[in-house]
XYZ file of C-alpha atoms in Angstrom:
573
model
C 87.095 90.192 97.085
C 87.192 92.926 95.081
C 83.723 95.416 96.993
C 85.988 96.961 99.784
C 86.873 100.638 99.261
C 90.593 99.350 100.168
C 90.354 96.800 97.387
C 89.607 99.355 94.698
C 91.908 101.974 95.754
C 94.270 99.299 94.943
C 93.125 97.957 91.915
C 92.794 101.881 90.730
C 96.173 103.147 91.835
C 98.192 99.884 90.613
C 95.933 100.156 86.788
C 96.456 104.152 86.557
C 100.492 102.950 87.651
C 100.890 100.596 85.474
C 99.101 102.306 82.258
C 101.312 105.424 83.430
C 104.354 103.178 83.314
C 103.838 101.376 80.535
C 103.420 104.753 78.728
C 106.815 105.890 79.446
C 108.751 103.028 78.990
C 107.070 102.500 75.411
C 108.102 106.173 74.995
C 111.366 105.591 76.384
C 111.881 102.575 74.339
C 111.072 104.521 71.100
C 112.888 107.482 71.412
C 116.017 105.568 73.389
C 115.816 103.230 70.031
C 115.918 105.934 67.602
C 118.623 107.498 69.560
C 120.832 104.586 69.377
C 120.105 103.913 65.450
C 120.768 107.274 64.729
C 124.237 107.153 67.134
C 124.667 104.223 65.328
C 123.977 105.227 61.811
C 126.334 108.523 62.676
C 129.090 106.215 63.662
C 128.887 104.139 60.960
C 129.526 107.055 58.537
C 132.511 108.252 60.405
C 133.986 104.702 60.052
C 133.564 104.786 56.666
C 134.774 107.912 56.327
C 137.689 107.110 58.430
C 138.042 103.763 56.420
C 138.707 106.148 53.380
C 141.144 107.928 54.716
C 142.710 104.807 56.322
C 142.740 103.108 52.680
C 143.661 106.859 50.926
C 146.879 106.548 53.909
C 148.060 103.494 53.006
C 148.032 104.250 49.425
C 150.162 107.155 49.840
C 152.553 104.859 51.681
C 152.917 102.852 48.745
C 153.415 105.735 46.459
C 156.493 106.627 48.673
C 158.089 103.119 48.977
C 157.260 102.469 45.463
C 159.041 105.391 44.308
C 161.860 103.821 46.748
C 161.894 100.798 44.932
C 162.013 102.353 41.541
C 165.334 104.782 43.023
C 166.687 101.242 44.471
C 170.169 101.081 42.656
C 170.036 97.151 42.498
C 167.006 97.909 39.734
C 167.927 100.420 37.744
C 171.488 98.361 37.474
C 168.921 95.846 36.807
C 166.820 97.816 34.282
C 170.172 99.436 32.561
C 170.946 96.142 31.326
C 173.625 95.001 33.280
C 171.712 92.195 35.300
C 168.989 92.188 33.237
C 168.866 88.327 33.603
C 168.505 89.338 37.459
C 165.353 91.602 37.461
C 163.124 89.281 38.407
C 164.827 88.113 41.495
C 166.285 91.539 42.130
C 162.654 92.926 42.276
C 161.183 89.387 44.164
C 164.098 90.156 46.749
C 163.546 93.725 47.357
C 159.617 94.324 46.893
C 158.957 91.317 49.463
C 161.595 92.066 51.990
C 159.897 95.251 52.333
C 156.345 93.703 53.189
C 155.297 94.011 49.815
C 152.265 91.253 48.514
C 152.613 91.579 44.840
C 155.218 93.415 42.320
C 154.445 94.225 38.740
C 157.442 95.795 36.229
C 155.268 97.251 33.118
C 157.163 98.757 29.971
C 155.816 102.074 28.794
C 153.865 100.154 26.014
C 151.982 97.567 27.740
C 154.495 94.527 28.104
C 154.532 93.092 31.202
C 157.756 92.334 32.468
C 157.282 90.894 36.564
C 153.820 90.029 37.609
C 154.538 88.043 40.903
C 152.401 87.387 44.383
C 154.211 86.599 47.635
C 151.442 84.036 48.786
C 152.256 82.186 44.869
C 149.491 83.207 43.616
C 149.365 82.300 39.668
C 147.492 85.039 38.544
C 145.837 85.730 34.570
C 147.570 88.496 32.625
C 147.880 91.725 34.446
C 144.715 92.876 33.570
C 145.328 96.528 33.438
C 147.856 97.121 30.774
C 146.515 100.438 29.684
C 145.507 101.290 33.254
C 148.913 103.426 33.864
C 148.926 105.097 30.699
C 144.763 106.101 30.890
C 144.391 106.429 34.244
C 147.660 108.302 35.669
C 147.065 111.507 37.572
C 149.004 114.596 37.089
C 152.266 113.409 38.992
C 152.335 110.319 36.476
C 150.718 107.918 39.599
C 147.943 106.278 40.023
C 146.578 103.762 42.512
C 143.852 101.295 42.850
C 142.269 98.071 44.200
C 142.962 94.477 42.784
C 140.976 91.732 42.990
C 142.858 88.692 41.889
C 142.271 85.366 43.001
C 139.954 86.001 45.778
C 142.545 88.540 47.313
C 142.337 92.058 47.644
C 145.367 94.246 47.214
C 145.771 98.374 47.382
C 147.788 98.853 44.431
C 150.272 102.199 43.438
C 151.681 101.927 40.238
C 154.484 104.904 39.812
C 156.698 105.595 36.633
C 160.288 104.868 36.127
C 162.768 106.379 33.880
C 165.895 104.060 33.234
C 169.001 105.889 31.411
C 170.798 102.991 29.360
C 175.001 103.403 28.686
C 174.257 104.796 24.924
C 172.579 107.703 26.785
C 169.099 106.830 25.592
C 166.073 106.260 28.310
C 163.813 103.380 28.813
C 160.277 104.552 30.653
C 158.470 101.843 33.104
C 155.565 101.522 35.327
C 156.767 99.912 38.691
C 153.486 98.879 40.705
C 153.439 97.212 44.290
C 150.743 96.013 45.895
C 149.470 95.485 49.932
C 147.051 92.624 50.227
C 144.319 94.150 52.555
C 143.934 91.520 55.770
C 141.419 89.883 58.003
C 144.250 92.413 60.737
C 142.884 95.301 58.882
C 139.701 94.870 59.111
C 139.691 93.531 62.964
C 142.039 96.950 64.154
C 138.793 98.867 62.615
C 136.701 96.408 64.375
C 138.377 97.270 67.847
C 138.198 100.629 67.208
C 134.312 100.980 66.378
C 132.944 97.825 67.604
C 131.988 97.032 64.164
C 131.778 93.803 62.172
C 134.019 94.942 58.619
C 133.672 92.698 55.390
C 134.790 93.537 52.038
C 132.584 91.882 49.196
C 133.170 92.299 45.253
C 129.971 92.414 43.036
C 131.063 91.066 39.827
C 128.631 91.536 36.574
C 128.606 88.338 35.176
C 126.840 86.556 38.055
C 125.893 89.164 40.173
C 126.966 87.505 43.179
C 128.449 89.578 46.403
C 131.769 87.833 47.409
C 133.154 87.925 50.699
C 136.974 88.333 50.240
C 138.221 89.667 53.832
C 136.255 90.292 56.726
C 135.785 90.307 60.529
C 133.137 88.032 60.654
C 132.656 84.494 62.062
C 132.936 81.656 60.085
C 129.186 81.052 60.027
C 128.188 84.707 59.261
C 130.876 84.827 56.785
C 129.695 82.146 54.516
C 125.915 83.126 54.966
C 126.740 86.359 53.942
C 128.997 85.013 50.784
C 126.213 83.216 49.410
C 123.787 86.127 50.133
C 122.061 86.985 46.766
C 121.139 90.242 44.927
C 117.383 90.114 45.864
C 118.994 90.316 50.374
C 121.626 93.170 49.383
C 120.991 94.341 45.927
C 118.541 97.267 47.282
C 121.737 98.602 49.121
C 122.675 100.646 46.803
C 126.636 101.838 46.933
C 125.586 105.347 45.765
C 123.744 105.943 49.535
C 125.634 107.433 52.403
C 122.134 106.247 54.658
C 122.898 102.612 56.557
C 120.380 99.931 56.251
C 119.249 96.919 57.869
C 120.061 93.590 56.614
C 119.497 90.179 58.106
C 122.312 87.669 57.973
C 122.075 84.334 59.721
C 118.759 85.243 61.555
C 120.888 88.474 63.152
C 120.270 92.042 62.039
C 123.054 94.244 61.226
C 123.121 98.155 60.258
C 125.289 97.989 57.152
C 126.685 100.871 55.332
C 128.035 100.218 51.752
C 131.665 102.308 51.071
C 132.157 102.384 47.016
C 135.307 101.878 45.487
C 135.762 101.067 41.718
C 138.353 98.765 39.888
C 139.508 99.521 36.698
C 139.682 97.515 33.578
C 136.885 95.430 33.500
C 134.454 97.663 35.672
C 134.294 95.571 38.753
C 132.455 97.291 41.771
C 135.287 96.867 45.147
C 132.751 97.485 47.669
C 133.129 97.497 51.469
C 130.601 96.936 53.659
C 130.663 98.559 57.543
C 128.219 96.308 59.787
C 126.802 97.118 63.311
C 125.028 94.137 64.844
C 121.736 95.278 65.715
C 121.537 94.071 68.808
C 125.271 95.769 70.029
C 122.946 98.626 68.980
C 120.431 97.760 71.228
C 122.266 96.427 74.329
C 121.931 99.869 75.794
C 118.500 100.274 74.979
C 118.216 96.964 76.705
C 119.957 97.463 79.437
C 118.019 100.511 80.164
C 114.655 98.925 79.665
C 116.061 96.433 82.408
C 116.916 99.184 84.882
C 113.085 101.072 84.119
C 111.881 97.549 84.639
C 113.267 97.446 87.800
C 112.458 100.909 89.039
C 108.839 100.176 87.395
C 108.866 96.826 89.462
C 109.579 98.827 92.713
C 107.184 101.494 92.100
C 104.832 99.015 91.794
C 104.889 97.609 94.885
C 105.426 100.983 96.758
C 102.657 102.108 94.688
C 100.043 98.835 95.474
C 101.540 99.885 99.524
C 100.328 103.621 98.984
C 97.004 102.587 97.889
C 96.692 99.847 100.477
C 97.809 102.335 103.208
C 95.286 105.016 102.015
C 92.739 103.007 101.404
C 92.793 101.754 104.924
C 93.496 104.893 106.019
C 90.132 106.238 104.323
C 87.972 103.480 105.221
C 88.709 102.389 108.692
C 87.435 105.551 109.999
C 84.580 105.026 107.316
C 83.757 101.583 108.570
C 84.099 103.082 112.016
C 81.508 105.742 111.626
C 79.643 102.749 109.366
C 79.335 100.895 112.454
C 78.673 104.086 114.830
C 75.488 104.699 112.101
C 74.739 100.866 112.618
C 74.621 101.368 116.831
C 72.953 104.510 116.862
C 70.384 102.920 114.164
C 69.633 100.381 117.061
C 69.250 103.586 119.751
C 72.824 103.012 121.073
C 73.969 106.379 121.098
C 76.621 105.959 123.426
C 78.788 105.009 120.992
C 82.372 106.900 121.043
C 83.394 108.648 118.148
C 87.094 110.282 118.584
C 88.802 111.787 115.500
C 91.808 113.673 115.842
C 93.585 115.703 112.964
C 92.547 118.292 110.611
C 91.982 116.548 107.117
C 88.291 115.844 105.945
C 87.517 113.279 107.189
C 88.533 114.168 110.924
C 86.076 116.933 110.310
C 83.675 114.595 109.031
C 83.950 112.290 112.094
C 83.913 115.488 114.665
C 80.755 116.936 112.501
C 79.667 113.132 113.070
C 79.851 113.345 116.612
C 78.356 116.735 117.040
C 75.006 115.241 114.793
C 74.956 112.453 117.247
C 75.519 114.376 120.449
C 72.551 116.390 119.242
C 70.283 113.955 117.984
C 70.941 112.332 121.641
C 69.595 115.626 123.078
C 66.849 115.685 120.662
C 65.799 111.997 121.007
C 65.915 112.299 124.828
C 63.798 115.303 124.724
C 61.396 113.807 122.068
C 61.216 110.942 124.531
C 60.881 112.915 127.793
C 58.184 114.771 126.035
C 56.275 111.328 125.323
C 56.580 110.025 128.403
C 55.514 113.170 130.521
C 53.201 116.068 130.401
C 53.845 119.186 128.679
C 52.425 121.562 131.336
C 53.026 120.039 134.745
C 56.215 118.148 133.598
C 54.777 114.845 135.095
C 55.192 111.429 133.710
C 52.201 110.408 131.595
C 49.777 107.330 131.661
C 52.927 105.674 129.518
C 55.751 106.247 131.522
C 54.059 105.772 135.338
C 52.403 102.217 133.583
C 56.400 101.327 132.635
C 57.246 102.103 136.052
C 54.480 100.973 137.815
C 54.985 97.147 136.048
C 58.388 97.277 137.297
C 57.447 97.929 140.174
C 54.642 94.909 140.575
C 57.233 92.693 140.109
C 59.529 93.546 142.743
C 56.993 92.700 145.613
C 57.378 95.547 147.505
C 54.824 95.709 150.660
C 53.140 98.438 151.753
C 52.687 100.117 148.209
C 49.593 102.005 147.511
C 47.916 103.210 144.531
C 46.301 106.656 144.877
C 43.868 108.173 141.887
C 43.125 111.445 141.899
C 40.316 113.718 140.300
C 40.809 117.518 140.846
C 37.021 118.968 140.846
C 35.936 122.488 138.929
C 38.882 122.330 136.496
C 36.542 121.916 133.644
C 34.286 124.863 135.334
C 38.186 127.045 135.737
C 38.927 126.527 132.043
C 35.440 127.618 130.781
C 35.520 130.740 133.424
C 39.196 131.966 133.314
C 40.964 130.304 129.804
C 42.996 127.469 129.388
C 45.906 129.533 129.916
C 45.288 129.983 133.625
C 43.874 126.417 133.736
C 47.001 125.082 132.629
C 48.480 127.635 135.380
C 46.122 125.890 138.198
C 47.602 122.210 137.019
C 51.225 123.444 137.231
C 50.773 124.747 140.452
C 48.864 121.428 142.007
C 51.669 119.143 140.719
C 54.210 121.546 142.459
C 52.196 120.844 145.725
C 52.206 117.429 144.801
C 56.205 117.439 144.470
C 56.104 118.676 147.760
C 55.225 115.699 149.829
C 58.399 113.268 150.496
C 56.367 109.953 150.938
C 54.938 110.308 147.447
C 57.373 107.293 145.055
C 55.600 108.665 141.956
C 53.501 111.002 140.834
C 52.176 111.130 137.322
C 49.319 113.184 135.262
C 47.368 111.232 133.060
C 44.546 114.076 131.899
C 43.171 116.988 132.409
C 41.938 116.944 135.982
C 43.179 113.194 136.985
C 46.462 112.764 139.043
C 48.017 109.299 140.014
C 50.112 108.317 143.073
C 52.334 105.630 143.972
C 52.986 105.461 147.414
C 55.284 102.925 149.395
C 57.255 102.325 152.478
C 54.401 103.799 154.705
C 54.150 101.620 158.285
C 50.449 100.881 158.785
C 47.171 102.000 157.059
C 46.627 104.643 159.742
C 49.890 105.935 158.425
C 48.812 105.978 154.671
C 45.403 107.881 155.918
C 47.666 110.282 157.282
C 49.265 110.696 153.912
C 45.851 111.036 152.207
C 44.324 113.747 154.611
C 48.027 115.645 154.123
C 46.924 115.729 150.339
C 43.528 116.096 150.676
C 44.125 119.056 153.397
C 47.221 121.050 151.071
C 45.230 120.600 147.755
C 42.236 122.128 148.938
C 43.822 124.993 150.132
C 43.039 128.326 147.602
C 44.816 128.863 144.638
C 46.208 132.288 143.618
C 46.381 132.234 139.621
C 47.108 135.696 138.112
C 44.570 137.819 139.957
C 42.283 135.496 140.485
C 41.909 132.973 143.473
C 40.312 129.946 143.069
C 39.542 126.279 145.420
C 39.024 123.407 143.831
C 37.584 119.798 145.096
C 39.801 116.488 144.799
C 38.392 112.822 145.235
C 41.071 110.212 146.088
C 40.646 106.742 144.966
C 43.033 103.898 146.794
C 44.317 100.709 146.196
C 46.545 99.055 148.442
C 48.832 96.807 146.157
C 49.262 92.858 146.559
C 50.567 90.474 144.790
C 46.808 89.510 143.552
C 47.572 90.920 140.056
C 50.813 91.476 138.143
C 48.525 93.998 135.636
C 48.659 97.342 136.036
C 45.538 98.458 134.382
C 43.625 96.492 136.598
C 45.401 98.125 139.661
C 44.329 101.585 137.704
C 40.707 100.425 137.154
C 40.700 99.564 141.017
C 41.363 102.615 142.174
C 39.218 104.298 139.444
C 36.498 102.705 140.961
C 37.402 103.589 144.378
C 37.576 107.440 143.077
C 34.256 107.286 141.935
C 32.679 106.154 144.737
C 34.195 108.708 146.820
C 33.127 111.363 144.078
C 29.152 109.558 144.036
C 29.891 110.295 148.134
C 32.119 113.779 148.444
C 34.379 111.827 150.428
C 38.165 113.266 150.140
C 39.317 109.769 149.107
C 37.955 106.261 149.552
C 39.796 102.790 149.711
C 39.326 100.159 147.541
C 37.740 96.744 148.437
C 36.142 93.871 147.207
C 32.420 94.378 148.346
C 32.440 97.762 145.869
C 31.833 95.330 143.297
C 30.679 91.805 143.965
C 31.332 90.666 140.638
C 34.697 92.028 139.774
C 36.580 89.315 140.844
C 34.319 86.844 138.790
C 34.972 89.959 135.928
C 38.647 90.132 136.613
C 39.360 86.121 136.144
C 37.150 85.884 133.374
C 39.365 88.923 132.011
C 42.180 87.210 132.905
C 41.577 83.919 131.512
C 40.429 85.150 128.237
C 43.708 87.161 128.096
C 45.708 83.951 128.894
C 43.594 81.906 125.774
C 44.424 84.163 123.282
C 48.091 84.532 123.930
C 47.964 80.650 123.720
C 45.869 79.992 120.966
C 43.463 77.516 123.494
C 39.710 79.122 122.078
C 37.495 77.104 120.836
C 34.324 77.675 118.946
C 31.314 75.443 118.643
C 28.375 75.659 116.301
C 25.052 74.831 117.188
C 23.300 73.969 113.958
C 19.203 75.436 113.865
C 17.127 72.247 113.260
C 13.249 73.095 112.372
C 10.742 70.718 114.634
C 8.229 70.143 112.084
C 10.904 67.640 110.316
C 13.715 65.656 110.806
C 16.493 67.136 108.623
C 17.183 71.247 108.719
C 15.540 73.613 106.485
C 17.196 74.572 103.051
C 17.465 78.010 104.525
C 19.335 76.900 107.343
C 21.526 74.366 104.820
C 22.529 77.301 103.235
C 22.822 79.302 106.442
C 25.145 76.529 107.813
């Protein structure tokens, strides 16, 4: 499946894709990730910076509509003494109808006069009897965060002077409070997408309490029961977020310190992100790379498989051109067009076979014909002559001929002008039009096929035309020579289908004209009484062999003098 060249320019393009791929989404995924925790991390301290301010804000408000309520005539009549019996209904009227949560009326020494809670809360003592006194700022105000009851409250306590009718003045500390709500907290959720809760860390159990938040029911009370050993390493003095798992989900949570007074108390608010808020985006793009990945993929697996075929079809082709031309079919047709490689390859292709046509035709030319005269050799005229056995054609004739003194014209003048003297006789040769084929088989021997003549008389006439312009003078650089030719003929039947019989006919028929000086002399069968025995015996071993039909018998030596063979002959045998 996989040992095509268009199989593993897919499997390479789609493996260096993918490992390219995966490469940059894992480094997209990283660096996307750290972007978004660090966006994250950044927004989380703004919120709590903003949470600050937001808390610092609605302190200040309190400061101002506390020192309202302290101008409010109804309490200082109150205070002065003349509804003195009134001040705690004067102060539950006013202080609530303004939105106020809880109301405390401190004397200057520590006695608490009105400690009340809109929601009825029945609260301990006020816990922070010295807290005016110790903890007032310059202007004589101070403000904090209560925790009573499971409630959180920002709390202003500001002073009050009350001037009695003797002329003498009474000091107080009037403090109101704002319960902080699950509101709050979800207007800072809208605005930062974050999940708020506010959890107190009391010393005596160390237990984290969850006392208003934004969270679900089900996060809320796994994360009220979460002990010191999940949250205690978040410490409240870090401005760095940290992860923390709460119900199986991850949140970024940034710890925003506040302290109570009196009994030490850490008010501590915690600013969550939800981890995977965080990593929506991060998601979301991973999705979309994904997808473009996805795409590439395929168009990337369609590159490789158009390439690949691209690249190997005209491989295969020229494959298969090698494969035809391997067999001697060089006829094959090679076209290439374009300018890349492997057009050039395929045109160079061509080119090598176009050449090695030329060169195979001229190796076999060269095999099948003489070197000097040009004229097919004993190899070629025997191809041609079988062929032409078996078409039957009458009135063929077979004509052998010796040229005389060419062994005397090479040892007199050279080779060089022998070889001259054997161009020139073929050229004569050429010359006559009833000659079929004319082939040179040695150095002085010539053969002839002859057909379509009319009668024998006609064919003598041939052989006294050859005889007569053959043994006309030769001019051969500056030297003129004659030479002799005997002519041995066959006339060819249908009697045998061999040609080297045909050939040894008319050799015989040439040398009997030689042993006479006759020009030429036919062939017949009283030359040689027993050729035709000689021929059939020829024949008919021939015909055995190819067949496998010999057989051999032994004829074992038995000595006379006994009955049973000699041990020499045993072992003989």
């Amino acid at each position: 499946m996989f040992k095509t060249f268009q199989s593993k320019m897919i499997i390479l393009f789609t493996l260096l894709f993918v490992l390219g791929q995966l490469t940059i989404l894992f480094s997209v995924y990283h660096v996307t990730r750290s972007y978004m925790i660090e966006q994250a991390e950044n927004k989380l301290v703004h919120a709590s910076e903003v949470f600050k301010l937001r808390m610092s804000s609605r302190i200040d408000d309190l400061r101002v509509e506390a020192n309202l309520l302290g101008s409010s005539y109804l309490l200082k009549q109150a205070l002065s003494g003349e509804h003195n019996h009134q001040l705690k209904e004067i102060l539950t009227k006013v202080a609530f109808d303004m939105g106020y949560d809880h109301v405390v009326l401190m004397q200057d020494n520590g006695k608490v006069l009105v400690d009340l809670f809109k929601n009825g809360i029945v609260a301990e003592a006020f816990p922070f009897k010295d807290f005016a006194r110790q903890k007032a700022d310059h202007e004589k105000q101070n403000a904090t965060i209560l925790v009573v009851k499971n409630h959180v409250y920002e709390f202003v306590m500001v002073p009050l002077d009350i001037t009695l009718e003797n002329g003498s003045v009474n000091s107080y500390w009037l403090g109101i409070g704002s319960e902080v709500l699950d509101d709050t907290l979800q207007e800072m959720k809208k605005r930062y997408t974050l999940k708020l809760d506010i959890l107190v860390r009391k010393q005596s159990d160390n237990k984290w309490l969850s006392l208003a938040s934004s969270l679900t029911l089900n996060d809320k009370t796994e994360l009220s029961i979460l002990s010191l050993d999940q949250i205690k390493d978040i410490d409240i003095q870090i401005k760095n977020p940290k992860l923390v798992s709460i119900n199986g989900i991850q949140y970024l949570v940034l710890p925003v310190k506040f302290l109570t007074p009196g009994n030490g108390d850490n008010f501590q608010v915690l600013l969550m992100y939800e981890f995977s808020q965080i990593m929506e985006a991060v998601y979301q793009l991973m999705i979309l790379l994904i997808g473009i990945f996805l795409i590439g993929l395929i168009l990337t697996i369609l590159c490789a498989w158009f390439l690949g075929k691209k690249i190997a079809k005209p491989i295969n082709y020229l494959a298969e051109a090698v494969l035809n031309i391997s067999e001697g079919d060089y006829e094959t047709d090679i076209t290439f067009k374009g300018k890349d490689e492997i057009s050039r390859l395929g045109i160079t292709f061509k080119n090598m076979i176009t050449k090695l046509k030329e060169r195979e035709k001229t190796i076999f030319h060269q095999s099948m014909h003489d070197l000097n005269t040009n004229l097919p050799n004993r190899s070629y005229f025997k191809h041609y002559f079988t062929k032409l056995l078996h078409k039957n054609n009458p009135h063929t004739a077979l004509l052998f001929i010796e040229v005389g003194r060419i062994k005397e014209i090479n040892n007199t003048l050279g080779h060089d002008l022998g070889i001259l003297l054997k161009i020139q006789i073929a050229d004569r040769l050429r010359s006559i039009k009833q000659i079929n084929m004319l082939a040179h088989f040695s150095s002085d021997e010539f053969v002839l096929l002859i057909d379509q003549y009319e009668s024998k008389d006609t064919l003598k006439s041939i052989l006294q035309n050859i005889a007569n312009l053959l043994e006309q003078p030769f001019k051969i650089s500056n030297a003129i020579v004659d030479i002799n030719i005997y002519i041995g003929v066959c006339e060819i039947s249908e009697k045998y289908k061999d040609p080297d019989i045909w050939l040894r006919l008319a050799d015989h028929a040439h040398y009997i004209a030689l042993k006479n000086d006759l020009s030429y002399c036919f062939y017949s069968d009283e030359m040689d009484k027993r050729s035709p025995e000689k021929l059939s015996l020829m024949g008919e071993l021939i015909q055995a062999i190819e067949e496998n039909t010999l057989e051999v018998f032994y004829q074992p030596k038995v000595c006379l003098l006994y009955t049973s063979p000699s041990p020499r002959d045993r072992q003989k045998s």
